[in-house]
Amino acid sequence: MFAGWSQHRMSLTSAILALGMPLIFATATAIASENASSAAIVQRLPPVSPTAPFVLPAKPTDLSAPSPGRGRGTSPLIFGDSFGKKMDEVTDEAPPSGTQSVAYSAMEAAQTTLSQTYYAGADYLFIRPQMSEPAAFLFGHGDNGSANAMLNTFDFNYQSSPRVFLGYRSPTTGSGIQFTYWHFQENANSNFNATTQNSGFIPDVNFIWFLIGQNNNNNGPDFGNQVNAQMHLRFNVFDIDLYKPVAFSGGRWLLTGSLGARIMDFSQSTTTLCYDNGASSFNQYQTNSFTGAGPRLALEARRNVGAWSALYVRGGYGILLGGHSGSYVANDLVNVNTITVNENLARMVTVADIEFGASWRATERWALSAGYMFQVWTNLASTGGLVALSDTSNILSFDGLVARASMQF
């Protein structure tokens, strides 16, 4: 009996194997084929992990029908063969208005030229400071009841200046925070040598009448025939900004507004030395400093050009409240007279700036940009070389080139 059951069981097993093996082989082949196709799809999508840096595909995707989700949070396997077909129909432009990308949202498309997550970078500024009235000193000559005077000014050249920044930008919303530090300093010189008699340095406009009728041979009313003046400027500016972008036209335009705070430390000093036939005859020293803090607003408009480049323009405005201190010391070494003036005031300083240029996403980690900037500080600088400290000609401006490199990490 058992021998018959064993023989019957072996026959049944053989039959099952004969019928099941082809089915198992066909199922395994189908699964392997599906996995290979899915892997190709996954490789062509950006990372779906919200913590991973955003990596744009080689070209954006434009689907005629809206996708079921925002790309980054949607499983790539749901699209199947139709998604793979659409990947071959991409263009170099961001998705048109009214359509949505499967691979990324309009916000993500608009950020293709910006660093995501943590980033750091530096600006190389090649800029020139200009003052509304950069007076160095007066000089002139007088004789027989008349006087003729002119103003010598400080002329600044273009100067290299560093600016560094560190920030974090959300790879999904684009919102972030950035810390920026800018340092600038430069010297300017102004010199004068008398070539005629009765000519010389005038420390203040009230002294101009001493030039009239002074028929002596030392080329001036005891103030000298040679003048060397120098002005020194120094800036330290600290900014912290929170920013939030909004995407338009399917990612072609990105408008970013920011709100932040600025702290700045500014100093200005002027030294004027006068010589009469080689001997020191007159000197004066003037200082001006300001330390303050306040809010600032900024707005940037960025237009994507292709998948990796953009044009941008940004502007900002800030108000600083702080303390101003100034001093003036004049020494008439010939007549042994000294004048000293000091002041300490609360002061409101405003600053407006604008920058425009182009940016390029060189690699997944590096972004480069170049542009031109204008910046105007009011109620900050002081006219050099004259007795008046609290004057109204106190605008200090900058203009020049900006080159920027940013690295994502």
XYZ file of N, CA and C in Angstrom, residues 53-291:
717
model
N 20.899 67.108 -1.496
C 20.997 68.290 -2.360
C 20.238 68.086 -3.661
N 19.633 69.166 -4.134
C 18.853 69.098 -5.371
C 19.785 68.962 -6.570
N 19.526 67.975 -7.412
C 20.310 67.749 -8.632
C 19.353 67.773 -9.806
N 19.517 68.747 -10.671
C 18.628 68.879 -11.816
C 18.971 67.849 -12.875
N 17.984 67.254 -13.547
C 18.295 66.355 -14.656
C 18.949 67.117 -15.790
N 19.457 66.358 -16.768
C 20.199 66.983 -17.853
C 19.369 68.044 -18.556
N 18.079 67.825 -18.729
C 17.187 68.797 -19.326
C 15.833 68.729 -18.618
N 15.119 69.872 -18.501
C 13.804 69.831 -17.861
C 12.806 69.023 -18.675
N 11.730 68.625 -18.015
C 10.688 67.828 -18.645
C 9.420 68.655 -18.758
N 8.766 68.591 -19.880
C 7.526 69.327 -20.096
C 6.435 68.326 -20.500
N 5.510 68.051 -19.611
C 4.403 67.138 -19.901
C 3.173 67.941 -20.289
N 2.421 67.442 -21.233
C 1.218 68.141 -21.653
C 0.121 68.046 -20.606
N 0.113 66.986 -19.811
C -0.892 66.821 -18.767
C -0.245 67.040 -17.410
N -1.009 67.622 -16.440
C -0.438 67.828 -15.106
C -0.044 66.502 -14.474
N 1.031 66.551 -13.697
C 1.490 65.337 -13.018
C 0.703 65.128 -11.739
N 0.706 63.895 -11.186
C -0.054 63.630 -9.966
C 0.534 64.305 -8.749
N 1.790 64.779 -8.795
C 2.402 65.372 -7.613
C 3.513 66.300 -7.994
N 4.336 66.725 -7.000
C 5.375 67.703 -7.212
C 6.692 67.088 -7.600
N 6.698 65.909 -8.153
C 7.957 65.350 -8.666
C 8.848 64.835 -7.576
N 9.321 65.748 -6.702
C 10.273 65.352 -5.673
C 9.648 64.385 -4.676
N 8.349 64.527 -4.410
C 7.732 63.656 -3.437
C 6.917 62.541 -4.060
N 7.026 62.318 -5.372
C 6.237 61.319 -6.080
C 7.115 60.179 -6.552
N 6.639 58.946 -6.389
C 7.424 57.794 -6.826
C 7.576 57.787 -8.331
N 8.781 57.595 -8.870
C 8.985 57.608 -10.322
C 8.348 56.410 -11.011
N 8.067 55.324 -10.278
C 7.555 54.121 -10.915
C 6.115 54.263 -11.370
N 5.425 55.308 -10.867
C 4.011 55.432 -11.196
C 3.799 55.848 -12.649
N 4.820 56.423 -13.286
C 4.650 56.931 -14.632
C 4.899 55.874 -15.695
N 5.630 54.838 -15.393
C 5.844 53.740 -16.314
C 6.493 54.154 -17.613
N 6.101 53.511 -18.726
C 6.717 53.754 -20.018
C 6.437 55.155 -20.544
N 5.267 55.731 -20.200
C 4.938 57.055 -20.729
C 5.926 58.105 -20.244
N 6.403 57.969 -19.008
C 7.394 58.913 -18.483
C 8.704 58.805 -19.242
N 9.161 57.577 -19.483
C 10.388 57.387 -20.235
C 10.288 57.970 -21.632
N 9.104 57.901 -22.225
C 8.920 58.479 -23.555
C 9.009 59.993 -23.506
N 8.402 60.601 -22.494
C 8.422 62.048 -22.376
C 9.833 62.567 -22.086
N 10.677 61.756 -21.443
C 12.038 62.198 -21.149
C 12.829 62.447 -22.420
N 12.435 61.849 -23.519
C 13.137 62.036 -24.788
C 12.628 63.257 -25.548
N 11.599 63.927 -25.027
C 11.002 65.051 -25.727
C 11.247 66.374 -25.028
N 12.299 66.435 -24.179
C 12.546 67.633 -23.371
C 13.195 68.710 -24.219
N 13.136 69.958 -23.698
C 13.767 71.095 -24.353
C 14.687 71.770 -23.357
N 15.454 72.773 -23.821
C 16.372 73.489 -22.948
C 15.688 74.568 -22.130
N 14.415 74.837 -22.408
C 13.710 75.858 -21.663
C 12.977 75.246 -20.480
N 12.712 76.072 -19.450
C 11.909 75.627 -18.330
C 10.474 75.411 -18.803
N 9.657 74.648 -18.048
C 8.286 74.362 -18.480
C 7.497 75.630 -18.710
N 6.690 75.686 -19.793
C 5.877 76.877 -20.062
C 4.853 77.100 -18.963
N 4.309 78.323 -18.940
C 3.298 78.652 -17.947
C 2.082 77.759 -18.151
N 1.524 77.261 -17.044
C 0.343 76.426 -17.101
C 0.641 74.949 -17.141
N 1.910 74.554 -17.242
C 2.263 73.139 -17.220
C 3.135 72.864 -16.009
N 3.249 71.613 -15.673
C 4.054 71.226 -14.521
C 4.994 70.106 -14.913
N 6.203 70.170 -14.357
C 7.200 69.162 -14.645
C 7.019 67.954 -13.746
N 7.236 66.793 -14.314
C 7.204 65.575 -13.513
C 8.431 65.503 -12.616
N 9.601 65.900 -13.152
C 10.847 65.738 -12.421
C 11.025 66.766 -11.324
N 10.452 67.972 -11.466
C 10.615 68.990 -10.451
C 9.523 70.033 -10.623
N 9.281 70.812 -9.568
C 8.234 71.828 -9.599
C 8.763 73.108 -10.233
N 7.867 74.085 -10.426
C 8.278 75.369 -10.979
C 9.277 76.061 -10.076
N 9.112 75.924 -8.755
C 10.061 76.521 -7.826
C 11.445 75.926 -8.011
N 11.515 74.614 -8.149
C 12.807 73.944 -8.318
C 13.429 74.292 -9.656
N 12.596 74.464 -10.680
C 13.117 74.859 -11.992
C 13.722 76.247 -11.935
N 13.102 77.128 -11.163
C 13.584 78.508 -11.077
C 14.895 78.618 -10.316
N 15.238 77.609 -9.529
C 16.443 77.660 -8.709
C 17.626 76.935 -9.340
N 17.568 76.656 -10.611
C 18.629 75.850 -11.217
C 19.979 76.535 -11.198
N 20.032 77.869 -11.083
C 21.309 78.571 -11.058
C 21.736 78.940 -9.644
N 21.010 78.454 -8.628
C 21.309 78.799 -7.240
C 21.772 77.574 -6.469
N 22.593 77.800 -5.463
C 23.042 76.712 -4.587
C 21.909 76.302 -3.663
N 21.821 74.997 -3.397
C 20.798 74.462 -2.513
C 21.452 73.983 -1.212
N 20.663 73.851 -0.180
C 21.093 73.462 1.177
C 22.203 74.414 1.632
N 23.250 73.920 2.278
C 24.308 74.783 2.799
C 25.239 75.226 1.674
N 25.613 76.500 1.698
C 26.494 77.027 0.671
C 27.358 78.141 1.260
N 28.458 78.419 0.599
C 29.362 79.489 1.005
C 30.001 80.056 -0.250
N 30.447 81.285 -0.174
C 31.062 81.881 -1.347
C 31.731 83.194 -1.025
N 32.260 83.822 -2.066
C 32.972 85.083 -1.918
C 32.707 85.968 -3.126
N 32.709 87.271 -2.875
C 32.598 88.276 -3.931
C 33.930 88.998 -4.055
N 34.329 89.223 -5.287
C 35.461 90.098 -5.553
C 34.901 91.406 -6.091
N 35.055 92.479 -5.316
C 34.544 93.792 -5.701
C 35.703 94.656 -6.191
N 35.545 95.211 -7.368
C 36.518 96.160 -7.906
C 35.782 97.485 -8.026
N 35.805 98.281 -6.945
C 34.910 99.421 -6.806
C 35.691 100.696 -6.490
N 35.000 101.814 -6.706
C 35.600 103.130 -6.470
C 34.671 103.948 -5.570
N 35.178 104.481 -4.455
C 34.369 105.378 -3.629
C 34.383 106.793 -4.193
N 33.274 107.484 -4.025
C 33.161 108.874 -4.447
C 32.416 109.654 -3.369
N 32.870 110.858 -3.107
C 32.239 111.719 -2.113
C 31.553 112.874 -2.815
N 30.452 113.370 -2.215
C 29.712 114.467 -2.830
C 30.540 115.748 -2.867
N 31.418 115.934 -1.894
C 32.314 117.088 -1.900
C 33.627 116.677 -1.245
N 34.518 116.054 -1.994
C 35.758 115.505 -1.412
C 36.838 116.562 -1.234
N 36.529 117.614 -0.450
C 37.461 118.728 -0.297
C 38.703 118.292 0.460
N 39.858 118.644 -0.074
C 41.130 118.406 0.603
C 41.620 119.684 1.280
N 41.764 120.749 0.504
C 42.170 122.045 1.049
C 41.974 123.110 -0.029
N 42.005 124.361 0.416
C 41.976 125.496 -0.494
C 43.398 125.986 -0.734
N 43.645 126.443 -1.924
C 44.921 127.095 -2.205
C 44.672 128.235 -3.176
N 45.565 129.226 -3.160
C 45.379 130.349 -4.058
C 46.481 131.369 -3.895
N 46.268 132.550 -4.476
C 47.226 133.639 -4.374
C 46.461 134.964 -4.385
N 47.084 135.988 -3.805
C 46.439 137.286 -3.752
C 47.452 138.415 -3.747
N 47.018 139.559 -4.278
C 47.909 140.712 -4.333
C 47.090 141.933 -4.735
N 47.461 143.108 -4.165
C 46.845 144.376 -4.540
C 45.329 144.368 -4.381
N 44.859 143.846 -3.246
C 43.440 143.910 -2.917
C 42.557 142.887 -3.569
N 43.109 141.852 -4.199
C 42.290 140.805 -4.817
C 42.860 139.442 -4.450
N 41.988 138.425 -4.527
C 42.409 137.060 -4.192
C 41.745 136.084 -5.139
N 42.440 135.002 -5.423
C 41.923 133.947 -6.291
C 42.242 132.609 -5.628
N 41.221 131.842 -5.303
C 41.415 130.582 -4.591
C 40.754 129.438 -5.341
N 41.292 128.250 -5.167
C 40.752 127.042 -5.788
C 40.684 125.937 -4.734
N 39.867 124.921 -5.030
C 39.689 123.802 -4.104
C 40.399 122.569 -4.643
N 41.275 122.006 -3.857
C 41.897 120.729 -4.187
C 41.052 119.608 -3.586
N 40.831 118.530 -4.327
C 39.947 117.457 -3.885
C 40.686 116.127 -3.788
N 40.063 115.207 -3.077
C 40.548 113.832 -2.998
C 39.882 113.006 -4.107
N 40.687 112.370 -4.920
C 40.174 111.516 -5.990
C 40.576 110.069 -5.708
N 39.576 109.213 -5.521
C 39.830 107.810 -5.225
C 39.896 107.001 -6.510
N 40.688 105.945 -6.483
C 40.801 105.019 -7.608
C 39.974 103.768 -7.331
N 39.801 102.936 -8.379
C 39.149 101.635 -8.187
C 40.037 100.752 -7.313
N 39.398 100.056 -6.387
C 40.124 99.291 -5.382
C 39.494 97.910 -5.215
N 40.335 96.880 -5.042
C 39.835 95.523 -4.763
C 39.309 95.457 -3.339
N 38.191 94.745 -3.179
C 37.574 94.629 -1.861
C 36.900 93.265 -1.742
N 37.109 92.536 -0.632
C 36.491 91.210 -0.476
C 35.151 91.284 0.242
N 34.267 90.347 -0.116
C 32.997 90.164 0.591
C 32.693 88.670 0.613
N 32.416 88.113 1.776
C 32.183 86.671 1.913
C 30.791 86.440 2.483
N 30.233 85.242 2.209
C 28.894 84.930 2.690
C 28.773 83.438 2.974
N 27.840 83.107 3.857
C 27.541 81.736 4.259
C 26.042 81.643 4.479
N 25.413 80.571 3.932
C 23.966 80.498 4.065
C 23.401 79.110 3.920
N 22.096 79.035 4.115
C 21.338 77.791 3.929
C 20.095 78.116 3.121
N 19.833 77.318 2.070
C 18.654 77.478 1.228
C 17.914 76.147 1.152
N 16.613 76.155 1.449
C 15.816 74.936 1.372
C 15.759 74.438 -0.062
N 16.043 73.158 -0.319
C 15.995 72.640 -1.689
C 14.581 72.490 -2.234
N 13.557 72.614 -1.405
C 12.179 72.465 -1.873
C 11.444 73.795 -1.946
N 11.554 74.633 -0.921
C 10.842 75.911 -0.913
C 11.691 77.073 -1.395
N 13.014 76.950 -1.345
C 13.903 78.030 -1.741
C 14.150 79.061 -0.659
N 13.400 79.026 0.438
C 13.609 79.972 1.531
C 14.937 79.694 2.216
N 15.515 80.715 2.823
C 16.801 80.493 3.464
C 17.245 81.656 4.305
N 18.471 81.554 4.792
C 19.099 82.573 5.621
C 20.546 82.712 5.164
N 21.054 83.942 5.167
C 22.423 84.187 4.705
C 23.094 85.222 5.594
N 24.370 84.966 5.916
C 25.214 85.896 6.658
C 26.290 86.419 5.713
N 26.515 87.738 5.694
C 27.467 88.367 4.778
C 28.369 89.322 5.548
N 29.661 89.318 5.198
C 30.621 90.260 5.780
C 31.376 90.949 4.662
N 31.465 92.293 4.738
C 32.158 93.086 3.726
C 33.170 93.996 4.401
N 34.389 94.002 3.866
C 35.448 94.876 4.367
C 35.985 95.725 3.220
N 36.161 97.012 3.490
C 36.709 97.911 2.478
C 37.579 98.956 3.157
N 38.721 99.275 2.534
C 39.535 100.396 2.978
C 40.380 100.911 1.817
N 40.623 102.207 1.833
C 41.423 102.821 0.772
C 41.920 104.182 1.227
N 43.027 104.610 0.647
C 43.603 105.927 0.882
C 43.548 106.740 -0.406
N 43.418 108.061 -0.245
C 43.510 108.981 -1.375
C 44.403 110.143 -0.969
N 45.206 110.634 -1.921
C 46.161 111.708 -1.647
C 45.869 112.923 -2.515
N 46.201 114.089 -1.971
C 46.081 115.337 -2.718
C 47.242 116.241 -2.314
N 48.000 116.722 -3.301
C 49.214 117.487 -3.027
C 49.205 118.810 -3.798
N 49.971 119.773 -3.290
C 50.051 121.095 -3.916
C 51.443 121.671 -3.700
N 52.004 122.274 -4.764
C 53.278 122.977 -4.693
C 53.110 124.337 -5.365
N 53.397 125.403 -4.610
C 53.243 126.748 -5.139
C 54.314 127.034 -6.176
N 53.910 127.724 -7.240
C 54.853 128.070 -8.308
C 55.036 129.576 -8.444
N 54.201 130.342 -7.762
C 54.321 131.806 -7.815
C 54.353 132.363 -6.399
N 54.793 133.599 -6.267
C 54.797 134.250 -4.965
C 53.376 134.573 -4.528
N 53.235 134.758 -3.206
C 51.951 135.086 -2.602
C 50.900 133.998 -2.867
N 51.346 132.740 -2.948
C 50.435 131.609 -3.099
C 50.634 130.664 -1.927
N 49.588 129.965 -1.536
C 49.757 129.035 -0.435
C 48.488 128.337 -0.038
N 48.598 127.563 1.029
C 47.517 126.758 1.572
C 46.607 127.621 2.436
N 45.307 127.433 2.307
C 44.327 128.172 3.100
C 43.548 127.155 3.934
N 43.712 127.102 5.232
C 43.029 126.072 6.036
C 41.527 126.277 6.124
N 41.046 127.503 5.973
C 39.619 127.770 6.040
C 39.328 128.978 5.175
N 38.117 129.074 4.660
C 37.792 130.155 3.740
C 37.968 131.523 4.384
N 37.842 131.613 5.715
C 38.010 132.899 6.394
C 39.433 133.426 6.287
N 40.395 132.528 6.055
C 41.784 132.947 5.972
C 42.155 133.470 4.586
N 41.206 133.448 3.660
C 41.545 133.825 2.294
C 41.996 135.289 2.205
N 41.488 136.119 3.113
C 41.829 137.545 3.042
C 43.276 137.815 3.447
N 43.899 136.864 4.100
C 45.300 137.058 4.453
C 46.206 137.008 3.227
N 45.671 136.496 2.119
C 46.480 136.453 0.909
C 46.563 137.817 0.228
N 45.643 138.731 0.563
C 45.583 140.011 -0.130
C 46.702 140.926 0.381
N 47.534 141.383 -0.519
C 48.561 142.354 -0.184
C 49.714 141.805 0.622
N 49.848 140.473 0.714
C 50.966 139.897 1.457
C 52.165 139.769 0.515
N 52.892 140.862 0.316
C 54.007 140.876 -0.621
C 55.286 140.404 0.088
N 55.327 139.145 0.395
C 56.527 138.587 0.991
C 57.073 137.512 0.069
N 58.175 136.961 0.428
C 58.861 136.036 -0.466
C 58.716 134.563 -0.061
N 57.835 134.267 0.899
C 57.696 132.864 1.300
C 56.478 132.202 0.671
N 55.955 132.837 -0.384
C 54.867 132.241 -1.169
C 53.639 131.934 -0.335
N 53.235 132.836 0.509
C 52.008 132.601 1.252
C 52.017 133.290 2.598
N 50.852 133.421 3.228
C 50.725 134.112 4.509
C 51.117 133.212 5.673
N 52.343 132.783 5.671
C 52.888 131.954 6.751
C 52.220 130.581 6.853
N 51.544 130.139 5.800
C 50.951 128.812 5.817
C 51.682 127.847 4.903
N 52.580 128.319 4.090
C 53.438 127.409 3.361
C 53.219 127.378 1.869
N 54.182 126.799 1.192
C 54.109 126.681 -0.255
C 54.074 125.232 -0.728
N 53.965 124.297 0.193
C 53.838 122.884 -0.165
C 52.854 122.210 0.793
N 51.894 121.445 0.240
C 50.867 120.796 1.045
C 50.760 119.331 0.636
N 50.713 118.445 1.606
C 50.468 117.015 1.391
C 49.274 116.605 2.248
N 48.226 116.099 1.604
C 47.012 115.697 2.321
C 46.664 114.256 1.971
N 46.124 113.545 2.948
C 45.721 112.150 2.738
C 44.427 111.872 3.492
N 43.516 111.136 2.829
C 42.277 110.694 3.471
C 42.238 109.170 3.492
N 41.792 108.622 4.607
C 41.695 107.169 4.774
C 40.247 106.799 5.070
N 39.702 105.807 4.341
C 38.352 105.285 4.559
C 38.428 103.819 4.959
N 37.562 103.412 5.888
C 37.508 102.003 6.304
C 36.061 101.618 6.599
N 35.647 100.459 6.060
C 34.299 99.920 6.249
C 34.388 98.507 6.819
N 33.487 98.176 7.741
C 33.194 96.803 8.132
C 31.677 96.683 8.236
N 31.095 95.844 7.384
C 29.637 95.725 7.309
C 29.248 94.259 7.527
N 28.297 94.025 8.439
C 27.797 92.686 8.749
C 26.299 92.644 8.457
N 25.876 91.683 7.620
C 24.464 91.533 7.263
C 23.978 90.125 7.592
N 22.739 90.027 8.032
C 22.057 88.740 8.147
C 20.664 88.924 7.549
N 20.301 88.036 6.611
C 19.064 88.197 5.843
C 18.274 86.898 5.795
N 16.963 87.012 5.938
C 16.019 85.922 5.697
C 15.322 86.205 4.369
N 15.244 85.204 3.487
C 14.666 85.459 2.176
C 13.662 84.370 1.792
N 12.718 84.769 0.933
C 11.658 83.885 0.484
C 11.404 84.132 -0.993
N 11.521 83.093 -1.873
C 11.293 83.279 -3.306
C 9.879 82.886 -3.728
N 9.454 83.444 -4.854
C 8.193 83.080 -5.495
C 8.485 82.864 -6.970
N 8.054 81.710 -7.525
C 8.314 81.378 -8.926
C 7.127 81.767 -9.796
N 7.434 82.250 -11.010
C 6.418 82.630 -11.980
C 6.735 81.993 -13.323
N 5.706 81.930 -14.176
C 5.856 81.459 -15.565
C 6.516 80.090 -15.624
N 6.053 79.176 -14.790
C 6.556 77.813 -14.821
C 8.017 77.680 -14.461
N 8.569 78.641 -13.747
C 9.958 78.552 -13.324
C 10.901 79.443 -14.097
N 10.407 80.181 -15.090
C 11.298 81.078 -15.830
C 11.705 82.281 -14.995
N 10.804 82.769 -14.137
C 11.069 83.929 -13.304
C 11.075 83.531 -11.831
N 12.010 84.096 -11.093
C 12.077 83.881 -9.647
C 12.219 85.244 -8.979
N 11.239 85.603 -8.171
C 11.238 86.870 -7.450
C 11.484 86.568 -5.977
N 12.568 87.118 -5.424
C 12.979 86.811 -4.053
C 13.018 88.085 -3.220
N 12.256 88.098 -2.147
C 12.277 89.207 -1.202
C 13.017 88.813 0.055
N 13.699 89.757 0.688
C 14.453 89.453 1.896
C 14.282 90.568 2.925
N 14.346 90.168 4.183
C 14.286 91.077 5.322
C 15.441 90.733 6.234
N 16.202 91.734 6.646
C 17.377 91.433 7.452
C 17.787 92.594 8.328
N 18.976 92.459 8.876
C 19.546 93.472 9.756
C 20.994 93.715 9.346
N 21.444 94.942 9.554
C 22.821 95.324 9.199
C 23.486 96.010 10.377
N 24.745 95.649 10.605
C 25.596 96.328 11.578
C 26.829 96.818 10.829
N 27.204 98.075 11.036
C 28.363 98.587 10.311
C 29.208 99.476 11.218
N 30.511 99.447 10.920
C 31.488 100.270 11.615
C 32.276 101.025 10.549
N 32.249 102.349 10.619
C 32.867 103.193 9.599
C 33.808 104.182 10.251
N 34.957 104.417 9.609
C 35.882 105.437 10.087
C 36.495 106.167 8.906
N 36.749 107.434 9.112
C 37.331 108.309 8.103
C 38.308 109.239 8.808
N 39.479 109.431 8.239
C 40.464 110.337 8.834
C 41.176 111.099 7.731
N 41.521 112.343 8.025
C 42.220 113.206 7.075
C 43.404 113.864 7.762
N 44.537 113.803 7.116
C 45.758 114.435 7.623
C 46.276 115.404 6.569
N 46.516 116.656 6.982
C 47.021 117.679 6.070
C 48.275 118.298 6.677
N 49.376 118.243 5.946
C 50.664 118.771 6.395
C 51.125 119.853 5.437
N 51.519 121.018 6.000
C 51.935 122.155 5.197
C 53.383 122.526 5.537
N 54.158 122.836 4.498
C 55.573 123.172 4.666
C 55.850 124.521 4.013
N 56.668 125.324 4.706
C 57.080 126.618 4.188
C 58.586 126.585 3.943
N 58.943 126.490 2.662
C 60.348 126.372 2.283
C 61.037 125.214 3.011
N 60.341 124.085 3.110
C 60.905 122.880 3.691
C 60.654 122.711 5.170
N 60.224 123.769 5.859
C 59.976 123.692 7.306
C 58.483 123.559 7.566
N 58.107 122.718 8.512
C 56.706 122.513 8.848
C 56.105 123.808 9.382
N 54.991 124.228 8.778
C 54.382 125.499 9.159
C 52.947 125.354 9.652
N 52.235 124.337 9.171
C 50.842 124.188 9.554
C 50.438 122.726 9.349
N 49.616 122.195 10.238
C 49.055 120.859 10.047
C 47.664 120.789 10.658
N 46.869 119.875 10.131
C 45.534 119.668 10.680
C 45.140 118.204 10.550
N 44.324 117.758 11.506
C 43.908 116.361 11.578
C 42.400 116.337 11.822
N 41.718 115.509 11.051
C 40.272 115.400 11.193
C 39.866 113.934 11.208
N 38.959 113.562 12.113
C 38.452 112.191 12.192
C 36.928 112.218 12.150
N 36.368 111.130 11.644
C 34.919 110.972 11.564
C 34.621 109.481 11.660
N 33.801 109.084 12.592
C 33.478 107.665 12.756
C 31.997 107.496 13.044
N 31.487 106.315 12.665
C 30.077 105.999 12.900
C 29.949 104.501 13.132
N 29.177 104.126 14.138
C 28.841 102.728 14.418
C 27.340 102.655 14.644
